[in-house]
Tab-separated table of N, CA, C and O in Angstrom:
chain	number	residue	atom	x	y	z
A	1	UNK	N	134.259	199.957	86.666
A	1	UNK	CA	135.406	199.897	87.546
A	1	UNK	C	134.898	199.684	88.967
A	1	UNK	O	133.998	200.365	89.424
A	2	UNK	N	135.466	198.737	89.635
A	2	UNK	CA	135.069	198.384	90.987
A	2	UNK	C	136.008	199.064	91.978
A	2	UNK	O	137.056	198.545	92.343
A	3	UNK	N	135.640	200.268	92.438
A	3	UNK	CA	136.482	201.055	93.331
A	3	UNK	C	136.626	200.415	94.705
A	3	UNK	O	137.646	200.576	95.354
A	4	UNK	N	135.616	199.713	95.164
A	4	UNK	CA	135.656	199.124	96.509
A	4	UNK	C	136.675	197.993	96.622
A	4	UNK	O	137.123	197.671	97.706
A	5	UNK	N	137.034	197.381	95.510
A	5	UNK	CA	137.978	196.266	95.536
A	5	UNK	C	139.287	196.615	94.847
A	5	UNK	O	139.849	195.836	94.092
A	6	UNK	N	139.773	197.833	95.108
A	6	UNK	CA	141.094	198.218	94.618
A	6	UNK	C	141.141	198.702	93.180
A	6	UNK	O	142.190	198.661	92.558
A	7	UNK	N	140.035	199.129	92.636
A	7	UNK	CA	140.043	199.678	91.279
A	7	UNK	C	140.071	198.629	90.188
A	7	UNK	O	140.591	198.856	89.107
A	8	UNK	N	139.511	197.466	90.458
A	8	UNK	CA	139.467	196.392	89.475
A	8	UNK	C	138.502	196.774	88.358
A	8	UNK	O	137.402	197.261	88.609
A	9	UNK	N	138.927	196.567	87.111
A	9	UNK	CA	138.045	196.824	85.971
A	9	UNK	C	137.400	195.503	85.579
A	9	UNK	O	138.086	194.528	85.277
A	10	UNK	N	136.081	195.483	85.608
A	10	UNK	CA	135.326	194.296	85.207
A	10	UNK	C	134.849	194.479	83.772
A	10	UNK	O	134.204	195.465	83.454
A	11	UNK	N	135.171	193.528	82.911
A	11	UNK	CA	134.767	193.589	81.512
A	11	UNK	C	133.768	192.472	81.264
A	11	UNK	O	134.025	191.312	81.563
A	12	UNK	N	132.613	192.850	80.732
A	12	UNK	CA	131.583	191.862	80.419
A	12	UNK	C	131.361	191.798	78.926
A	12	UNK	O	131.558	192.760	78.199
A	13	UNK	N	130.954	190.650	78.462
A	13	UNK	CA	130.686	190.455	77.041
A	13	UNK	C	129.229	190.075	76.859
A	13	UNK	O	128.675	189.276	77.621
A	14	UNK	N	128.625	190.659	75.839
A	14	UNK	CA	127.256	190.311	75.491
A	14	UNK	C	127.300	189.240	74.416
A	14	UNK	O	128.155	189.254	73.548
A	15	UNK	N	126.370	188.322	74.483
A	15	UNK	CA	126.325	187.312	73.436
A	15	UNK	C	125.749	187.942	72.169
A	15	UNK	O	124.918	188.849	72.227
A	16	UNK	N	126.212	187.478	71.046
A	16	UNK	CA	125.733	187.992	69.763
A	16	UNK	C	124.504	187.175	69.374
A	16	UNK	O	124.564	185.946	69.286
A	17	UNK	N	123.366	187.843	69.160
A	17	UNK	CA	122.145	187.100	68.847
A	17	UNK	C	122.221	186.451	67.470
A	17	UNK	O	122.907	186.947	66.574
A	18	UNK	N	121.525	185.355	67.322
A	18	UNK	CA	121.445	184.714	66.011
A	18	UNK	C	120.529	185.541	65.116
A	18	UNK	O	119.806	186.420	65.578
A	19	UNK	N	120.554	185.250	63.815
A	19	UNK	CA	119.765	186.034	62.857
A	19	UNK	C	118.281	186.047	63.190
A	19	UNK	O	117.609	187.047	62.972
A	20	UNK	N	117.742	184.970	63.739
A	20	UNK	CA	116.313	184.939	64.040
A	20	UNK	C	115.964	185.700	65.321
A	20	UNK	O	114.801	185.913	65.619
A	21	UNK	N	116.963	186.155	66.076
A	21	UNK	CA	116.719	186.931	67.289
A	21	UNK	C	116.867	188.430	67.063
A	21	UNK	O	116.578	189.218	67.940
A	22	UNK	N	117.345	188.844	65.883
A	22	UNK	CA	117.556	190.260	65.616
A	22	UNK	C	116.229	190.961	65.400
A	22	UNK	O	115.334	190.438	64.746
A	23	UNK	N	116.108	192.143	65.955
A	23	UNK	CA	114.907	192.948	65.773
A	23	UNK	C	115.183	194.050	64.771
A	23	UNK	O	116.273	194.596	64.726
A	24	UNK	N	114.174	194.398	64.013
A	24	UNK	CA	114.307	195.507	63.080
A	24	UNK	C	114.169	196.809	63.859
A	24	UNK	O	113.309	196.929	64.733
A	25	UNK	N	115.027	197.764	63.570
A	25	UNK	CA	114.966	199.048	64.254
A	25	UNK	C	114.443	200.110	63.303
A	25	UNK	O	114.588	200.011	62.094
A	26	UNK	N	113.813	201.114	63.878
A	26	UNK	CA	113.246	202.188	63.070
A	26	UNK	C	114.286	203.266	62.775
A	26	UNK	O	114.312	203.830	61.696
A	27	UNK	N	115.162	203.564	63.768
A	27	UNK	CA	116.148	204.635	63.640
A	27	UNK	C	117.554	204.074	63.720
A	27	UNK	O	117.842	203.248	64.579
A	28	UNK	N	118.429	204.558	62.870
A	28	UNK	CA	119.832	204.152	62.951
A	28	UNK	C	120.501	204.880	64.119
A	28	UNK	O	120.000	205.891	64.604
A	29	UNK	N	121.630	204.358	64.560
A	29	UNK	CA	122.382	205.010	65.630
A	29	UNK	C	122.767	206.426	65.205
A	29	UNK	O	122.681	207.370	65.980
A	30	UNK	N	123.160	206.575	63.942
A	30	UNK	CA	123.571	207.885	63.434
A	30	UNK	C	122.400	208.871	63.452
A	30	UNK	O	122.573	210.029	63.827
A	31	UNK	N	121.198	208.425	63.076
A	31	UNK	CA	120.057	209.351	63.066
A	31	UNK	C	119.650	209.739	64.486
A	31	UNK	O	119.270	210.886	64.731
A	32	UNK	N	119.748	208.817	65.450
A	32	UNK	CA	119.452	209.155	66.842
A	32	UNK	C	120.471	210.159	67.381
A	32	UNK	O	120.100	211.127	68.047
A	33	UNK	N	121.746	209.939	67.093
A	33	UNK	CA	122.781	210.864	67.566
A	33	UNK	C	122.640	212.234	66.912
A	33	UNK	O	122.870	213.263	67.547
A	34	UNK	N	122.231	212.260	65.652
A	34	UNK	CA	122.002	213.526	64.962
A	34	UNK	C	120.854	214.292	65.609
A	34	UNK	O	120.929	215.510	65.799
A	35	UNK	N	119.804	213.569	65.972
A	35	UNK	CA	118.669	214.192	66.649
A	35	UNK	C	119.086	214.744	68.014
A	35	UNK	O	118.705	215.848	68.391
A	36	UNK	N	119.891	213.998	68.745
A	36	UNK	CA	120.391	214.458	70.044
A	36	UNK	C	121.201	215.737	69.869
A	36	UNK	O	121.024	216.697	70.624
A	37	UNK	N	122.067	215.779	68.866
A	37	UNK	CA	122.870	216.989	68.611
A	37	UNK	C	121.982	218.183	68.289
A	37	UNK	O	122.187	219.285	68.808
A	38	UNK	N	120.979	217.970	67.441
A	38	UNK	CA	120.075	219.051	67.062
A	38	UNK	C	119.268	219.545	68.264
A	38	UNK	O	119.139	220.751	68.487
A	39	UNK	N	118.739	218.611	69.044
A	39	UNK	CA	117.971	218.998	70.224
A	39	UNK	C	118.850	219.697	71.259
A	39	UNK	O	118.426	220.664	71.887
A	40	UNK	N	120.065	219.213	71.426
A	40	UNK	CA	120.975	219.816	72.404
A	40	UNK	C	121.249	221.275	72.087
A	40	UNK	O	121.235	222.120	72.980
A	41	UNK	N	121.486	221.583	70.826
A	41	UNK	CA	121.770	222.971	70.476
A	41	UNK	C	120.540	223.846	70.671
A	41	UNK	O	120.650	224.986	71.121
A	42	UNK	N	119.361	223.335	70.393
A	42	UNK	CA	118.126	224.095	70.598
A	42	UNK	C	117.834	224.271	72.081
A	42	UNK	O	117.478	225.355	72.528
A	43	UNK	N	118.008	223.212	72.854
A	43	UNK	CA	117.727	223.242	74.291
A	43	UNK	C	118.686	224.180	75.006
A	43	UNK	O	118.296	224.907	75.916
A	44	UNK	N	119.953	224.191	74.599
A	44	UNK	CA	120.937	225.090	75.218
A	44	UNK	C	120.500	226.544	75.121
A	44	UNK	O	120.772	227.336	76.008
A	45	UNK	N	119.797	226.882	74.047
A	45	UNK	CA	119.368	228.261	73.830
A	45	UNK	C	118.047	228.605	74.503
A	45	UNK	O	117.779	229.760	74.792
A	46	UNK	N	117.188	227.593	74.757
A	46	UNK	CA	115.821	227.905	75.178
A	46	UNK	C	115.371	227.289	76.497
A	46	UNK	O	114.418	227.762	77.085
A	47	UNK	N	116.006	226.245	76.953
A	47	UNK	CA	115.485	225.490	78.100
A	47	UNK	C	116.536	225.368	79.186
A	47	UNK	O	117.614	224.826	78.965
A	48	UNK	N	116.223	225.874	80.382
A	48	UNK	CA	117.170	225.823	81.496
A	48	UNK	C	117.047	224.567	82.349
A	48	UNK	O	117.971	224.225	83.067
A	49	UNK	N	115.897	223.898	82.324
A	49	UNK	CA	115.655	222.785	83.236
A	49	UNK	C	116.145	221.431	82.721
A	49	UNK	O	116.116	220.458	83.450
A	50	UNK	N	116.574	221.337	81.469
A	50	UNK	CA	117.073	220.072	80.941
A	50	UNK	C	118.583	220.051	81.122
A	50	UNK	O	119.301	220.882	80.580
A	51	UNK	N	119.060	219.094	81.912
A	51	UNK	CA	120.479	219.004	82.223
A	51	UNK	C	121.260	218.133	81.269
A	51	UNK	O	122.457	218.321	81.088
A	52	UNK	N	120.588	217.158	80.645
A	52	UNK	CA	121.296	216.275	79.727
A	52	UNK	C	120.321	215.710	78.706
A	52	UNK	O	119.114	215.665	78.934
A	53	UNK	N	120.866	215.299	77.592
A	53	UNK	CA	120.079	214.645	76.557
A	53	UNK	C	120.975	213.595	75.922
A	53	UNK	O	122.148	213.850	75.653
A	54	UNK	N	120.455	212.397	75.755
A	54	UNK	CA	121.234	211.309	75.184
A	54	UNK	C	120.299	210.386	74.420
A	54	UNK	O	119.089	210.545	74.444
A	55	UNK	N	120.891	209.400	73.748
A	55	UNK	CA	120.074	208.448	72.993
A	55	UNK	C	120.330	207.036	73.489
A	55	UNK	O	121.377	206.736	74.046
A	56	UNK	N	119.343	206.189	73.286
A	56	UNK	CA	119.478	204.766	73.554
A	56	UNK	C	119.115	204.030	72.272
A	56	UNK	O	117.941	203.986	71.887
A	57	UNK	N	120.136	203.507	71.604
A	57	UNK	CA	119.892	202.791	70.358
A	57	UNK	C	119.061	201.531	70.619
A	57	UNK	O	118.135	201.229	69.881
A	58	UNK	N	119.378	200.821	71.682
A	58	UNK	CA	118.668	199.578	71.995
A	58	UNK	C	117.178	199.811	72.227
A	58	UNK	O	116.352	199.013	71.825
A	59	UNK	N	116.855	200.933	72.887
A	59	UNK	CA	115.454	201.236	73.177
A	59	UNK	C	114.833	202.153	72.139
A	59	UNK	O	113.651	202.470	72.228
A	60	UNK	N	115.651	202.624	71.176
A	60	UNK	CA	115.175	203.517	70.121
A	60	UNK	C	114.523	204.763	70.707
A	60	UNK	O	113.436	205.170	70.332
A	61	UNK	N	115.230	205.396	71.662
A	61	UNK	CA	114.694	206.558	72.367
A	61	UNK	C	115.731	207.659	72.504
A	61	UNK	O	116.927	207.399	72.514
A	62	UNK	N	115.219	208.868	72.627
A	62	UNK	CA	116.026	210.007	73.043
A	62	UNK	C	115.626	210.282	74.488
A	62	UNK	O	114.445	210.340	74.815
A	63	UNK	N	116.610	210.423	75.383
A	63	UNK	CA	116.361	210.516	76.815
A	63	UNK	C	116.782	211.892	77.320
A	63	UNK	O	117.905	212.326	77.080
A	64	UNK	N	115.860	212.568	78.022
A	64	UNK	CA	116.142	213.877	78.604
A	64	UNK	C	116.334	213.736	80.111
A	64	UNK	O	115.559	213.052	80.766
A	65	UNK	N	117.352	214.406	80.641
A	65	UNK	CA	117.562	214.461	82.094
A	65	UNK	C	117.278	215.886	82.571
A	65	UNK	O	117.789	216.842	82.013
A	66	UNK	N	116.443	216.011	83.580
A	66	UNK	CA	116.043	217.315	84.079
A	66	UNK	C	116.862	217.701	85.309
A	66	UNK	O	117.208	216.854	86.127
A	67	UNK	N	117.143	218.993	85.449
A	67	UNK	CA	117.913	219.475	86.581
A	67	UNK	C	117.043	219.671	87.820
A	67	UNK	O	117.531	219.602	88.928
A	68	UNK	N	115.762	219.905	87.639
A	68	UNK	CA	114.842	220.087	88.760
A	68	UNK	C	113.912	218.895	88.881
A	68	UNK	O	113.470	218.344	87.872
A	69	UNK	N	113.598	218.506	90.106
A	69	UNK	CA	112.669	217.418	90.346
A	69	UNK	C	111.273	217.902	89.979
A	69	UNK	O	110.799	218.920	90.473
A	70	UNK	N	110.601	217.176	89.092
A	70	UNK	CA	109.287	217.601	88.622
A	70	UNK	C	108.219	217.543	89.720
A	70	UNK	O	107.164	218.137	89.594
A	71	UNK	N	108.468	216.791	90.803
A	71	UNK	CA	107.487	216.672	91.887
A	71	UNK	C	107.494	217.862	92.827
A	71	UNK	O	106.595	218.047	93.627
A	72	UNK	N	108.542	218.687	92.787
A	72	UNK	CA	108.633	219.799	93.725
A	72	UNK	C	108.006	221.061	93.178
A	72	UNK	O	107.646	221.186	92.072
């Protein structure tokens, strides 16, 4: 949403890759989300410095966001 120009919603479309451009993935979206759910419940009980946890299917990663800057 573009708030500076009156709340205009910009919608973009990604092109669908051809069969020869598709990459094989190691983890399904469901397995990544399941891992995020499991980690979230464990982290809520044991870790105060992790503010968020999410998954990136495209990058095949689980991403942690920290509440404190690690450099300080």
